[in-house]
mmCIF file of C-alpha atoms in Angstrom:
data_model
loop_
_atom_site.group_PDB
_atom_site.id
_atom_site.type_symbol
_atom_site.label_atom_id
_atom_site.label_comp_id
_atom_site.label_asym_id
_atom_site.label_seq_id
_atom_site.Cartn_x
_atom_site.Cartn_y
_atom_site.Cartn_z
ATOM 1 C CA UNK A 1 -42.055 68.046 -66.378
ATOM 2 C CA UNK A 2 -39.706 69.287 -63.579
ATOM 3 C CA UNK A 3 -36.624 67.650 -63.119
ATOM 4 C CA UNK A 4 -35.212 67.482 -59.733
ATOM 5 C CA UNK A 5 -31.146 66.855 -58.960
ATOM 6 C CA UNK A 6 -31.359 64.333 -56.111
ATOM 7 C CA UNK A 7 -28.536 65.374 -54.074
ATOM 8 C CA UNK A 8 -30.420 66.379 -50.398
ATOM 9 C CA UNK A 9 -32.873 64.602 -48.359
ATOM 10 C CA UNK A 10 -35.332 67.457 -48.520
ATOM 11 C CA UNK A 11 -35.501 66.616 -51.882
ATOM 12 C CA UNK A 12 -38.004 63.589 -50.454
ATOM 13 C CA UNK A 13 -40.495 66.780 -48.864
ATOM 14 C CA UNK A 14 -39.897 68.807 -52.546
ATOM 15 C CA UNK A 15 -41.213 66.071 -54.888
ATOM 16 C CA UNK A 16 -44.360 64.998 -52.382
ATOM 17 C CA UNK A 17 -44.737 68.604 -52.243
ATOM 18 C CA UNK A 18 -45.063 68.973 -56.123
ATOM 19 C CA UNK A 19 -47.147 65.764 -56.489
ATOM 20 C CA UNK A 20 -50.183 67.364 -54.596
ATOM 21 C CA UNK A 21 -49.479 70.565 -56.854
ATOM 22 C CA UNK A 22 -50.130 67.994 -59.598
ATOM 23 C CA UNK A 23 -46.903 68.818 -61.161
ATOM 24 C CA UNK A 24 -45.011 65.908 -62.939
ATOM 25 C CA UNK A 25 -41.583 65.991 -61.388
ATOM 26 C CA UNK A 26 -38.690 62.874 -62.226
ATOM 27 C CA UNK A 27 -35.335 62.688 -60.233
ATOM 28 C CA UNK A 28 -32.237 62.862 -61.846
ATOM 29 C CA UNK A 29 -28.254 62.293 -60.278
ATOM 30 C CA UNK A 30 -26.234 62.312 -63.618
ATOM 31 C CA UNK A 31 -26.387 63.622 -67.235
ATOM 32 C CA UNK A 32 -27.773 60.160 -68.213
ATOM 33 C CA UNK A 33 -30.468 60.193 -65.846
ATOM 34 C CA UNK A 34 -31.416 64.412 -67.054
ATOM 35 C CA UNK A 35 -31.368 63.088 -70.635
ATOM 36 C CA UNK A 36 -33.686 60.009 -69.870
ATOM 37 C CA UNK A 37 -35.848 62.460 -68.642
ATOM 38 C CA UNK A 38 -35.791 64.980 -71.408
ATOM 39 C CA UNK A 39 -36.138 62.185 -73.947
ATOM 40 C CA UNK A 40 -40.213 61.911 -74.525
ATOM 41 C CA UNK A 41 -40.845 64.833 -71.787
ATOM 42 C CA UNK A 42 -40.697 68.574 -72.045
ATOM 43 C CA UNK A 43 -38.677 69.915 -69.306
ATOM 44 C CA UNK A 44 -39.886 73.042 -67.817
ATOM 45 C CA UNK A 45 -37.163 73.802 -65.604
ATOM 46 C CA UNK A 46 -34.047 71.960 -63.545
ATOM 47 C CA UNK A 47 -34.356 72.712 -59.807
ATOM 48 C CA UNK A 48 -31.631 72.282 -57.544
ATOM 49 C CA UNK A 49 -30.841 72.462 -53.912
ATOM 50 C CA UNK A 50 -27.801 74.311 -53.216
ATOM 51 C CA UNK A 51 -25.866 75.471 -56.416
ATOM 52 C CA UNK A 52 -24.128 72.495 -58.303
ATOM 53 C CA UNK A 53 -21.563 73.892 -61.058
ATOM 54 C CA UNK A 54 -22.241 70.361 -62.975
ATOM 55 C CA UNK A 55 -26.045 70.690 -62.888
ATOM 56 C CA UNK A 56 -25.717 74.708 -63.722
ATOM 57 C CA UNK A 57 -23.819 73.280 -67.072
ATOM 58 C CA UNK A 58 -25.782 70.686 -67.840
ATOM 59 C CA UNK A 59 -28.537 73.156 -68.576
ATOM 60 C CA UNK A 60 -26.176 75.278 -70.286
ATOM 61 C CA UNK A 61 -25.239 72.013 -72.769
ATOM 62 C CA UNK A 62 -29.139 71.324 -72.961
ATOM 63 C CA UNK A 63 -30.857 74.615 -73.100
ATOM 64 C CA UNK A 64 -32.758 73.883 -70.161
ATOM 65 C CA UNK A 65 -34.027 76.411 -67.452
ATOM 66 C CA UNK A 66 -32.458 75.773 -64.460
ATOM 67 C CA UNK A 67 -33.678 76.960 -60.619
ATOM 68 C CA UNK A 68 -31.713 76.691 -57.615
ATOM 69 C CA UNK A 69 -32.689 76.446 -53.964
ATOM 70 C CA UNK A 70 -30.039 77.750 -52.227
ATOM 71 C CA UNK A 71 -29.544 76.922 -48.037
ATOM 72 C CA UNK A 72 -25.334 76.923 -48.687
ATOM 73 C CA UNK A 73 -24.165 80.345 -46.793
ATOM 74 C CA UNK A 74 -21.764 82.262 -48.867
ATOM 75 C CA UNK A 75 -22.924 81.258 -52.162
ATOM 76 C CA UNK A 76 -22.906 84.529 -53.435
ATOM 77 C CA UNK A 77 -18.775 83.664 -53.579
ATOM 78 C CA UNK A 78 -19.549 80.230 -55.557
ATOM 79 C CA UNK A 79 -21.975 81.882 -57.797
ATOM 80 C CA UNK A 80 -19.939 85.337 -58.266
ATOM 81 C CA UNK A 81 -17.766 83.242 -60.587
ATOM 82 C CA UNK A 82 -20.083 82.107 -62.905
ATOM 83 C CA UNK A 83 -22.174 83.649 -66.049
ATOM 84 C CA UNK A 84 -26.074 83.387 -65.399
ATOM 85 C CA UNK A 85 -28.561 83.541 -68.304
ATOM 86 C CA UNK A 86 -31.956 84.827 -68.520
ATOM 87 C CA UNK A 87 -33.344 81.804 -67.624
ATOM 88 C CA UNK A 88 -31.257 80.892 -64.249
ATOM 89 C CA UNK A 89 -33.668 81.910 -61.142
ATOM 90 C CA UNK A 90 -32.094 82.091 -57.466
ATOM 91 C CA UNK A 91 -33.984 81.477 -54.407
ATOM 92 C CA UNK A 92 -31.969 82.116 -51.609
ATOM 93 C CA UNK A 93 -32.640 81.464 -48.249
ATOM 94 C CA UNK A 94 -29.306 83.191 -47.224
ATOM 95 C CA UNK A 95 -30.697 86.989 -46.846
ATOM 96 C CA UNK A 96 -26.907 88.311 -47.241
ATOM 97 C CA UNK A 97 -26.404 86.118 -50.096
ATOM 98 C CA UNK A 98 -29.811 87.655 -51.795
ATOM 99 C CA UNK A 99 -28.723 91.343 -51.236
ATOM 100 C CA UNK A 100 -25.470 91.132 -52.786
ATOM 101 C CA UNK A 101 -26.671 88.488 -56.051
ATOM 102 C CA UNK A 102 -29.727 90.617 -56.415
ATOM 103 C CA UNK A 103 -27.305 93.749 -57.673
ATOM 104 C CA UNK A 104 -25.702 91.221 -60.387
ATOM 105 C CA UNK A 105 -28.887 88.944 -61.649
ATOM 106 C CA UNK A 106 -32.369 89.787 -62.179
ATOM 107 C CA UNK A 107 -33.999 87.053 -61.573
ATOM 108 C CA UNK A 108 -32.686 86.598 -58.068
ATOM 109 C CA UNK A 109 -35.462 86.286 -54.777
ATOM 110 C CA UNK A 110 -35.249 86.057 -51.179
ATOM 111 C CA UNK A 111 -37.101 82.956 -50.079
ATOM 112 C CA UNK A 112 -36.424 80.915 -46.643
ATOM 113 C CA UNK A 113 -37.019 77.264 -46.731
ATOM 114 C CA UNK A 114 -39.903 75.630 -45.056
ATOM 115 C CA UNK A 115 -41.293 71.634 -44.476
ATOM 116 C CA UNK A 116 -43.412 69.461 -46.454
ATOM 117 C CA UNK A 117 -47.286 68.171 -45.086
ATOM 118 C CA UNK A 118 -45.680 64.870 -43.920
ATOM 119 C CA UNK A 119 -43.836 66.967 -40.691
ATOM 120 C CA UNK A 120 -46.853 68.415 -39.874
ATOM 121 C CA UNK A 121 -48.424 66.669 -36.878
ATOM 122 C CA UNK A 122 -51.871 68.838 -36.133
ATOM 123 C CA UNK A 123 -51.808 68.016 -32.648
ATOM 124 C CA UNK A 124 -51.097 66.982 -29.375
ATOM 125 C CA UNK A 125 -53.148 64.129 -28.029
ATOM 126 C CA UNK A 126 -52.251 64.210 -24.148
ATOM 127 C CA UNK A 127 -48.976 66.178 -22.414
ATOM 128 C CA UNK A 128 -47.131 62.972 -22.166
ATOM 129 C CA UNK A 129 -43.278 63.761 -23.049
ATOM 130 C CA UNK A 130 -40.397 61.731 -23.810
ATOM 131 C CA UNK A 131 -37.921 63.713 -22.942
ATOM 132 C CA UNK A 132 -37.638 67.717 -21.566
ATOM 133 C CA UNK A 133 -34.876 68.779 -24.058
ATOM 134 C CA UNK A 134 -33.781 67.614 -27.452
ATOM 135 C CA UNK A 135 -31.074 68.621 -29.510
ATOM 136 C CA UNK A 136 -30.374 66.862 -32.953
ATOM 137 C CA UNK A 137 -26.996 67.562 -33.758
ATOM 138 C CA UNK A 138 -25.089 67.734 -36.876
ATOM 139 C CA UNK A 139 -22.546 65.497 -37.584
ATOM 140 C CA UNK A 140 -19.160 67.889 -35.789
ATOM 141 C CA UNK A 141 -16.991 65.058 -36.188
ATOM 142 C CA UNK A 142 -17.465 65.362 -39.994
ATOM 143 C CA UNK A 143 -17.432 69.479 -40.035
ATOM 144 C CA UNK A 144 -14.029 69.728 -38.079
ATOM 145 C CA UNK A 145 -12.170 66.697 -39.966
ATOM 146 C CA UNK A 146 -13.362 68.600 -43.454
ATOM 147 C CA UNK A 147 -12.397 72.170 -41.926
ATOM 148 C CA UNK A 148 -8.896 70.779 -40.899
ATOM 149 C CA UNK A 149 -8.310 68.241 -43.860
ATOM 150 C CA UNK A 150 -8.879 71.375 -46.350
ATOM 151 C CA UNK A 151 -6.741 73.976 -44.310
ATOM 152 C CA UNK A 152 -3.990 71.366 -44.140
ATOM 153 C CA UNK A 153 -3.877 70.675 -48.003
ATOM 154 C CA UNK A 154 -3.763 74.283 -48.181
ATOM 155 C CA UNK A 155 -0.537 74.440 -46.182
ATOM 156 C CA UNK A 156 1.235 71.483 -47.778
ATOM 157 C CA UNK A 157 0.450 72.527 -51.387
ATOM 158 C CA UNK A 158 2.965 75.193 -50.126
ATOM 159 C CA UNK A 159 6.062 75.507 -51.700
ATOM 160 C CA UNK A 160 8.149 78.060 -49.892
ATOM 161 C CA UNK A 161 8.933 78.495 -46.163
ATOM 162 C CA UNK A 162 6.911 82.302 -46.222
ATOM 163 C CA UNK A 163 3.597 80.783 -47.478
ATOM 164 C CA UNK A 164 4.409 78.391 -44.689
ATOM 165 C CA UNK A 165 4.287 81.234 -42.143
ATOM 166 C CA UNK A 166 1.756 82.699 -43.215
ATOM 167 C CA UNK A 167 -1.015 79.398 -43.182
ATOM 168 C CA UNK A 168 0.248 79.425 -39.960
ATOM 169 C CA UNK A 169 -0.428 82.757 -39.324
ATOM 170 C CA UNK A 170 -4.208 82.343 -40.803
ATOM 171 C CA UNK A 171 -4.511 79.188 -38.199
ATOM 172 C CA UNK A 172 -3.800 81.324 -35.242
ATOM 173 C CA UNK A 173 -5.619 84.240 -36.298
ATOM 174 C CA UNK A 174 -8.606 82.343 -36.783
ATOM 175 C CA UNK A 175 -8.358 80.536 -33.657
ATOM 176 C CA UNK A 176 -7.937 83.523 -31.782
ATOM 177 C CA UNK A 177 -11.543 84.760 -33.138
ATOM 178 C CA UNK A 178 -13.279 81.595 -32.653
ATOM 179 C CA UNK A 179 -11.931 81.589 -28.655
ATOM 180 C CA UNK A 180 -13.019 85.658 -29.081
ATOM 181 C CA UNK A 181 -16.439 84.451 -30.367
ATOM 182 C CA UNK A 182 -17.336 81.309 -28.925
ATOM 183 C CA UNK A 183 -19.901 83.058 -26.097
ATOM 184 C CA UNK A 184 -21.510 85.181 -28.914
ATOM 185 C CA UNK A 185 -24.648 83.699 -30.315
ATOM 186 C CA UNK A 186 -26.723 85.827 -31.800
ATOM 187 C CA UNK A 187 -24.578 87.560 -34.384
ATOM 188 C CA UNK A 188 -21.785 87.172 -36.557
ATOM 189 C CA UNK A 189 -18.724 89.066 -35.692
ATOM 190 C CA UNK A 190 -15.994 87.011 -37.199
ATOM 191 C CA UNK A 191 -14.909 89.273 -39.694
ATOM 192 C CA UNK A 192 -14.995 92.107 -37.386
ATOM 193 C CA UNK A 193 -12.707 90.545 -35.039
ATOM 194 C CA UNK A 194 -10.251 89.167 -37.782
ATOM 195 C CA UNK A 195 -9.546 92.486 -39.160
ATOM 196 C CA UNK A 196 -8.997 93.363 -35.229
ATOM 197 C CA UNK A 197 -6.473 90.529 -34.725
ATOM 198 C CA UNK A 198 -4.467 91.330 -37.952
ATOM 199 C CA UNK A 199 -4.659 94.966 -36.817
ATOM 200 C CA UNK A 200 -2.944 93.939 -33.879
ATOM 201 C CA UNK A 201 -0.800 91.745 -35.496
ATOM 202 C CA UNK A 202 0.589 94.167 -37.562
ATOM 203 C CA UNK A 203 0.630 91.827 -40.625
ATOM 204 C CA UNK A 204 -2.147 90.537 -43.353
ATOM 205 C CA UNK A 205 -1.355 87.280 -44.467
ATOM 206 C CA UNK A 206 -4.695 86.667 -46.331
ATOM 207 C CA UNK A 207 -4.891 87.048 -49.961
ATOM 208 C CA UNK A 208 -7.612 89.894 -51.413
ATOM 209 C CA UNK A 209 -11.248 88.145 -50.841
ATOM 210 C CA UNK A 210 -10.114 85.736 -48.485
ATOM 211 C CA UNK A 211 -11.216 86.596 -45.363
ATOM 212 C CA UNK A 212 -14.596 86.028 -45.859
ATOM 213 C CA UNK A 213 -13.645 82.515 -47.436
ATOM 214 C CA UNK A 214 -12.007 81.673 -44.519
ATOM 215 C CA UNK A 215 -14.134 83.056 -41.713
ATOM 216 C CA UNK A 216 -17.753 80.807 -43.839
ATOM 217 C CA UNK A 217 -14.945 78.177 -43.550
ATOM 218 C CA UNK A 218 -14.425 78.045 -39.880
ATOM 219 C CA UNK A 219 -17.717 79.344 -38.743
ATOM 220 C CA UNK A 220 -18.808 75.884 -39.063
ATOM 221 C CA UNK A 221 -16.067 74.977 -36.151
ATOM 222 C CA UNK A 222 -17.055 77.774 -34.352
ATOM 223 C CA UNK A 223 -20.419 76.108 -34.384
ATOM 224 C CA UNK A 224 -19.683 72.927 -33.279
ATOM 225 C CA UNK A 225 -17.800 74.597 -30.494
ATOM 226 C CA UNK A 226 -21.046 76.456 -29.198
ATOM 227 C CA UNK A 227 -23.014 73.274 -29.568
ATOM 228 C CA UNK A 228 -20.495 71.467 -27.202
ATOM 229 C CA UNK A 229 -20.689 74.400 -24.618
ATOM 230 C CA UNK A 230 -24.829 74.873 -24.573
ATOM 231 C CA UNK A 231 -24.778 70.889 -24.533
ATOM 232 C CA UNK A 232 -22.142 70.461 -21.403
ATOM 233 C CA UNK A 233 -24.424 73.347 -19.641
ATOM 234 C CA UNK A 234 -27.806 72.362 -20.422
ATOM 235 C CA UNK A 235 -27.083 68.826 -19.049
ATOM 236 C CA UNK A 236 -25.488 70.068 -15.887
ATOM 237 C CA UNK A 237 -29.432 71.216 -15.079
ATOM 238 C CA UNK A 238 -29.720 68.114 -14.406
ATOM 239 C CA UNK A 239 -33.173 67.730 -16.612
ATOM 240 C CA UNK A 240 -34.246 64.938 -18.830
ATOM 241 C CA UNK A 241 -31.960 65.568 -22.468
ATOM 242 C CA UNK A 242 -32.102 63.245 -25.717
ATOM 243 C CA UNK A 243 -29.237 63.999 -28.225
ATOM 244 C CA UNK A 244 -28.948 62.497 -31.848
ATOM 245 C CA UNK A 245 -26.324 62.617 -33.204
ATOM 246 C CA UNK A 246 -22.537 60.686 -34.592
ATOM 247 C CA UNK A 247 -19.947 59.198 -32.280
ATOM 248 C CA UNK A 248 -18.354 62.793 -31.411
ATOM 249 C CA UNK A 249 -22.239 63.699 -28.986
ATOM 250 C CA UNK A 250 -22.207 60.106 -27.259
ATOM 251 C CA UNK A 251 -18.479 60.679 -26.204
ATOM 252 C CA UNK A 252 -19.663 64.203 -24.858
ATOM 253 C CA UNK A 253 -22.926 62.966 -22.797
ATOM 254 C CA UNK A 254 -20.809 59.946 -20.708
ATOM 255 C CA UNK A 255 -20.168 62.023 -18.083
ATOM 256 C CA UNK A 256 -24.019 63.008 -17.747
ATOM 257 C CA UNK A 257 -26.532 60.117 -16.378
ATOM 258 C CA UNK A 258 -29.772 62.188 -16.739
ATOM 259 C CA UNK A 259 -28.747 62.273 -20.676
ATOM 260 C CA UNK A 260 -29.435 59.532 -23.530
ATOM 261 C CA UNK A 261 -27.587 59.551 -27.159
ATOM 262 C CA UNK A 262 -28.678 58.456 -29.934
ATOM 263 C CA UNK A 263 -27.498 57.916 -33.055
ATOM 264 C CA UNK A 264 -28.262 60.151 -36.562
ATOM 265 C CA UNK A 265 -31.683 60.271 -36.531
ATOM 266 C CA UNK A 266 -33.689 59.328 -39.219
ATOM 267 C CA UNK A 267 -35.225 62.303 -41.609
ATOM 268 C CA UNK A 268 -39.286 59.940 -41.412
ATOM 269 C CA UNK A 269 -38.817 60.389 -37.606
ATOM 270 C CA UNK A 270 -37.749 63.698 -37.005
ATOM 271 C CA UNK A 271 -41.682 65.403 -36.342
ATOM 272 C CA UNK A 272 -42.186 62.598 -33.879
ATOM 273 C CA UNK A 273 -39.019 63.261 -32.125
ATOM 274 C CA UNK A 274 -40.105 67.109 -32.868
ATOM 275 C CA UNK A 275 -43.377 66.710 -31.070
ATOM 276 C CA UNK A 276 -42.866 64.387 -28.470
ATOM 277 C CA UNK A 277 -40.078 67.026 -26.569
ATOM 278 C CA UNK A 278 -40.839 69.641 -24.413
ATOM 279 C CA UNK A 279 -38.034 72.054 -25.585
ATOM 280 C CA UNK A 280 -36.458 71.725 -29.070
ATOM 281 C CA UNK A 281 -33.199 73.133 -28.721
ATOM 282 C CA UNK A 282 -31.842 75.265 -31.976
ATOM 283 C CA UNK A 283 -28.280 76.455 -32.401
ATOM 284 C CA UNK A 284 -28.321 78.540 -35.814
ATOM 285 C CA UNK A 285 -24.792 78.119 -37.459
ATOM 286 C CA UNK A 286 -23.116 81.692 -36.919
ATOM 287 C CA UNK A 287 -22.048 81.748 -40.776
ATOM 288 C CA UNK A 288 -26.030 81.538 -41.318
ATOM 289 C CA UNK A 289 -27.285 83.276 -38.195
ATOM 290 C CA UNK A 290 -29.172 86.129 -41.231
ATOM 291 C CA UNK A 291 -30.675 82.588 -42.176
ATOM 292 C CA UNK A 292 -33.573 80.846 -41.166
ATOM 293 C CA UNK A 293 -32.975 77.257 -41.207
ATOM 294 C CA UNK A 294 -34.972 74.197 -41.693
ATOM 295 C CA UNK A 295 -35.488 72.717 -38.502
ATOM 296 C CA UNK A 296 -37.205 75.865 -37.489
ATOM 297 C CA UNK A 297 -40.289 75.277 -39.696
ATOM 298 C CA UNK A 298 -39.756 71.545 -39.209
ATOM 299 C CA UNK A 299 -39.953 72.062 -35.282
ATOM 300 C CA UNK A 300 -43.130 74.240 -35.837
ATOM 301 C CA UNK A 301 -44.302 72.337 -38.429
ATOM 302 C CA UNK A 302 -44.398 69.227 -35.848
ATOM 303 C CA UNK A 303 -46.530 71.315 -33.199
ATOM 304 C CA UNK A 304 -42.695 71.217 -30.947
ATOM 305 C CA UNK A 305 -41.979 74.200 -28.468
ATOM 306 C CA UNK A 306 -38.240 75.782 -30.031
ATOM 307 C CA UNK A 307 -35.705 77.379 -28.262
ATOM 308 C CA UNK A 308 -33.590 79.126 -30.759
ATOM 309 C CA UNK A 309 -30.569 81.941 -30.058
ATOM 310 C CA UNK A 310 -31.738 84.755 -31.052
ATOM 311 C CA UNK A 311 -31.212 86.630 -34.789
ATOM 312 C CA UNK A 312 -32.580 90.021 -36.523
ATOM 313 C CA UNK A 313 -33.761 87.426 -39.400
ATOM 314 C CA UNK A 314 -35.423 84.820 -36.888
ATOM 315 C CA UNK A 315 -37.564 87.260 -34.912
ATOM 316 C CA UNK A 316 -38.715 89.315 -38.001
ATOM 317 C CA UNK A 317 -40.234 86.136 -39.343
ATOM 318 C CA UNK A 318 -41.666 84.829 -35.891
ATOM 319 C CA UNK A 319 -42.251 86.797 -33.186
ATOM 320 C CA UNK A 320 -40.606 85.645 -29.551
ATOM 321 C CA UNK A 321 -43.028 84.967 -26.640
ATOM 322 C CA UNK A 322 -45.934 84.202 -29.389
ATOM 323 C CA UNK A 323 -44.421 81.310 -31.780
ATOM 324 C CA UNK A 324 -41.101 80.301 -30.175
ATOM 325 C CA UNK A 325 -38.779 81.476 -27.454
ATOM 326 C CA UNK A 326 -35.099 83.025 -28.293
ATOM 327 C CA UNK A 327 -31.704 83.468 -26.074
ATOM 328 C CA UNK A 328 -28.671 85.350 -26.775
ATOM 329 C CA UNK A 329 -26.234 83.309 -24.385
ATOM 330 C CA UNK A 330 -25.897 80.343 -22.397
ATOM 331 C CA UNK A 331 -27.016 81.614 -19.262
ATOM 332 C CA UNK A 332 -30.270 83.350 -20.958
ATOM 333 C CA UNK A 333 -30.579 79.684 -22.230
ATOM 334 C CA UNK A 334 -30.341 77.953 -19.295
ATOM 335 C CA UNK A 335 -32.752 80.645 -17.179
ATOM 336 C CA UNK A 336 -35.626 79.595 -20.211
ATOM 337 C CA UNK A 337 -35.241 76.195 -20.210
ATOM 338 C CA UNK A 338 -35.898 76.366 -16.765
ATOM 339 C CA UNK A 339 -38.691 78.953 -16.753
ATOM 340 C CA UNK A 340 -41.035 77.162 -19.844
ATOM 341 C CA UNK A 341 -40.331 73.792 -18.331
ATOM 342 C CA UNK A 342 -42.187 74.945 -14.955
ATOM 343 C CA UNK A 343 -44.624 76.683 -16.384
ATOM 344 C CA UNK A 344 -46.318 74.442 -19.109
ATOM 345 C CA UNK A 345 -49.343 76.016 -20.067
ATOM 346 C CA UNK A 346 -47.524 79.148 -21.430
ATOM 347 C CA UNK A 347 -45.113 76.519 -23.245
ATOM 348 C CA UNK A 348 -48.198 74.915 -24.901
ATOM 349 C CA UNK A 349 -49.451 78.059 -25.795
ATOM 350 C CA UNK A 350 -46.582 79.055 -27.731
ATOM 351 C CA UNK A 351 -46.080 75.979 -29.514
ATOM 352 C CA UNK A 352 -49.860 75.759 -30.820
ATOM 353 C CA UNK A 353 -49.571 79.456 -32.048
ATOM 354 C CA UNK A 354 -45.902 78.728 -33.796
ATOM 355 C CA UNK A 355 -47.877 75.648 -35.118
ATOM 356 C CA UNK A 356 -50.824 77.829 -36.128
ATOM 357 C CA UNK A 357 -48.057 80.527 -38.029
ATOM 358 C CA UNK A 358 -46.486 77.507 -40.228
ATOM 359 C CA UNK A 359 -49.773 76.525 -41.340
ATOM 360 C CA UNK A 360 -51.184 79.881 -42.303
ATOM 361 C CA UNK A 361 -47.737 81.135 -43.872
ATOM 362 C CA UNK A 362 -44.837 79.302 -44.809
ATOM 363 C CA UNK A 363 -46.093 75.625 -46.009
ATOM 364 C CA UNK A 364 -43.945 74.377 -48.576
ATOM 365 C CA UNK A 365 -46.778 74.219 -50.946
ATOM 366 C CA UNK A 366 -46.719 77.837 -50.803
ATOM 367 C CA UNK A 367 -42.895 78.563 -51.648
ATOM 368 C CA UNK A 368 -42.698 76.051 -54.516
ATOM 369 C CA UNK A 369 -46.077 77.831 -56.005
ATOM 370 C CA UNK A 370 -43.994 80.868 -55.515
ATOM 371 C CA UNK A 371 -40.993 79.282 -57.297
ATOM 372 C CA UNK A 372 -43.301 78.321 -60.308
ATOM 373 C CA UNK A 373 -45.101 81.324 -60.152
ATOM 374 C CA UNK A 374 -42.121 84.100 -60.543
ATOM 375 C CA UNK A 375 -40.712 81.389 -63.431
ATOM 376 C CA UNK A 376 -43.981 81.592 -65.206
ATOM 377 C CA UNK A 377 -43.911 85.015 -64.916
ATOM 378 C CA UNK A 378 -40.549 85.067 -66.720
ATOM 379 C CA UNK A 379 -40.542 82.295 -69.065
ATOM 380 C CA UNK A 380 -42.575 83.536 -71.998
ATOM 381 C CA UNK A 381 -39.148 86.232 -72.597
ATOM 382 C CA UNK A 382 -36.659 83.272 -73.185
#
């Protein structure tokens, strides 16, 4: 029996996944739930998505192997606080995050994430198109209140009027790379240019190891910022554009009559929407830009032509021109929109081979045999 903390919705394509394995697999959200589980079943290992400090310990109390699926950048900082065992496996999507865990834990792998058989739609019936751009967005009203809310409660757990300063101090600094960074898409350079601003600042107000805390922290703002800018340019084009997304998107697309909103889409709906665009726009969060993230393979997975800026980890995965297309800036994104919209056959072509790549290579059958496979492998020494 595999017991599976339900705390994401790809949790939904991991246990179909494991039913056509023909692996018994339960869902579990508390300790009562893991115990009902463990009561009258042997329980071959814990799997979680993204690393949970209350699941990690409930395996501890139990004795129970526990595996985590990790799509959180940065965990390496969550995780380089805690004591693994012999029987805690890492699969990290996060190629970074990998490199640096891999020196500290054995049983630590590299392993991008990928999309159940229910996104995969084999193909397209007729050329008909509801729209000629899609973007779904994530939620930015949510990622900027949580970004602010957090560095405020920093600043008012102050005490003294020099930790004042300096929280305000941090706030500029990191404002001043996000402005510094905001036209730079296919890298991440935050750090870089923090250590240039306090340079030329003359003054370090970050405690040791925060930096890096700080710049995961508001690379998600810087995000939502670069999602605002290629949204505001790819509707000036004037071409057909469907956006789902919260309240924050619709407020954004008024000005724009050749654009619709619409609100969070559902996860059931997402291939349809997937297949049924021309171009499927894909922004890759700068704090994960050595990542490759979900809606890639869900985009592929769903026969959808993808736009994507452009990352060393992306392109040595999937090749550019053959499964999807990549840009490096808003005006390379706007010149391809435009080019694969008028030329259709050569759009087609792409998608059907990206289509053709998922299939052969990164099913999610495929990964979770891997999972299983490297914890058999293991499992007979614990």
């Amino acid at each position: 029996m595999i017991a599976v903390y339900n705390k994401f919705l790809i949790t939904t394509e991991i246990i179909e996944t494991f039913n056509k394995m023909g692996k018994k697999v339960s869902l579990f959200t508390d300790e009562n739930g893991l115990l009902s589980i463990k009561n009258g079943n042997t329980v071959d290992f814990v799997m979680d998505i993204n690393f949970h400090g209350n699941v990690h310990d409930l395996c501890i109390k139990y004795d129970l192997p526990y595996i985590v699926w990790s799509f959180d950048s940065g965990v390496r900082t969550v995780l380089s606080g805690i004591t693994l065992r012999n029987k805690d496996f890492l699969f990290l999507f996060n190629r970074t995050d990998y490199l640096e865990c891999s020196k500290k834990h054995g049983n630590t792998y590299f392993l991008p994430f990928s999309a159940s058989d229910s996104f995969i739609i084999p193909g397209r019936e007729s050329n008909d198109f509801d729209c000629d751009i899609l973007l779904v967005m994530n939620s930015y009203n949510e990622t900027v209140m949580k970004s602010e809310t957090l560095f405020q409660k920093t600043v008012d757990a102050s005490q003294d009027e020099i930790h004042q300063k300096s929280y305000r101090l941090i706030k500029s600094l990191m404002d001043l790379v996000i402005e510094k960074h905001k036209d730079i898409f296919d890298k991440n350079l935050m750090l870089d240019f923090l250590e240039k601003s306090i340079t030329e600042c003359g003054v370090d107000p970050f405690r040791e190891g925060r930096k890096e805390t700080f710049c995961e922290h508001y690379g998600q703002v810087l995000s939502s910022i670069q999602r605002e800018i290629c949204l505001n340019e790819i509707c000036l084009s004037g071409h057909k554009v469907h956006v789902y997304g919260d309240s924050y998107w619709e407020k954004i697309l008024k000005p724009f009559s050749n654009a619709s909103f619409f609100s969070n889409a559902g996860y059931d709906k997402l291939s349809s929407l997937y297949n049924s665009s021309k171009i499927n726009i894909n922004l890759t969060q700068i704090q994960n830009i050595d990542s490759i993230p979900q809606r890639i393979f869900h985009v592929l997975a769903a026969g959808g032509f993808l736009l994507s800026n452009y990352s060393e980890e992306l392109v040595s995965v999937f090749k550019p021109l053959i499964h999807l297309e990549t840009f490096r800036n808003v005006q390379e994104l706007k010149e391809k929109i435009n080019y694969y919209l008028n030329n259709e056959n050569m759009r087609l072509k792409i998608a059907g081979e990206g289509h053709v790549e998922f299939i052969k290579f990164h099913k999610m059958e495929s990964r979770l045999a891997f999972i299983c496979g490297e914890f058999s492998k293991k499992s007979d020494f614990f």
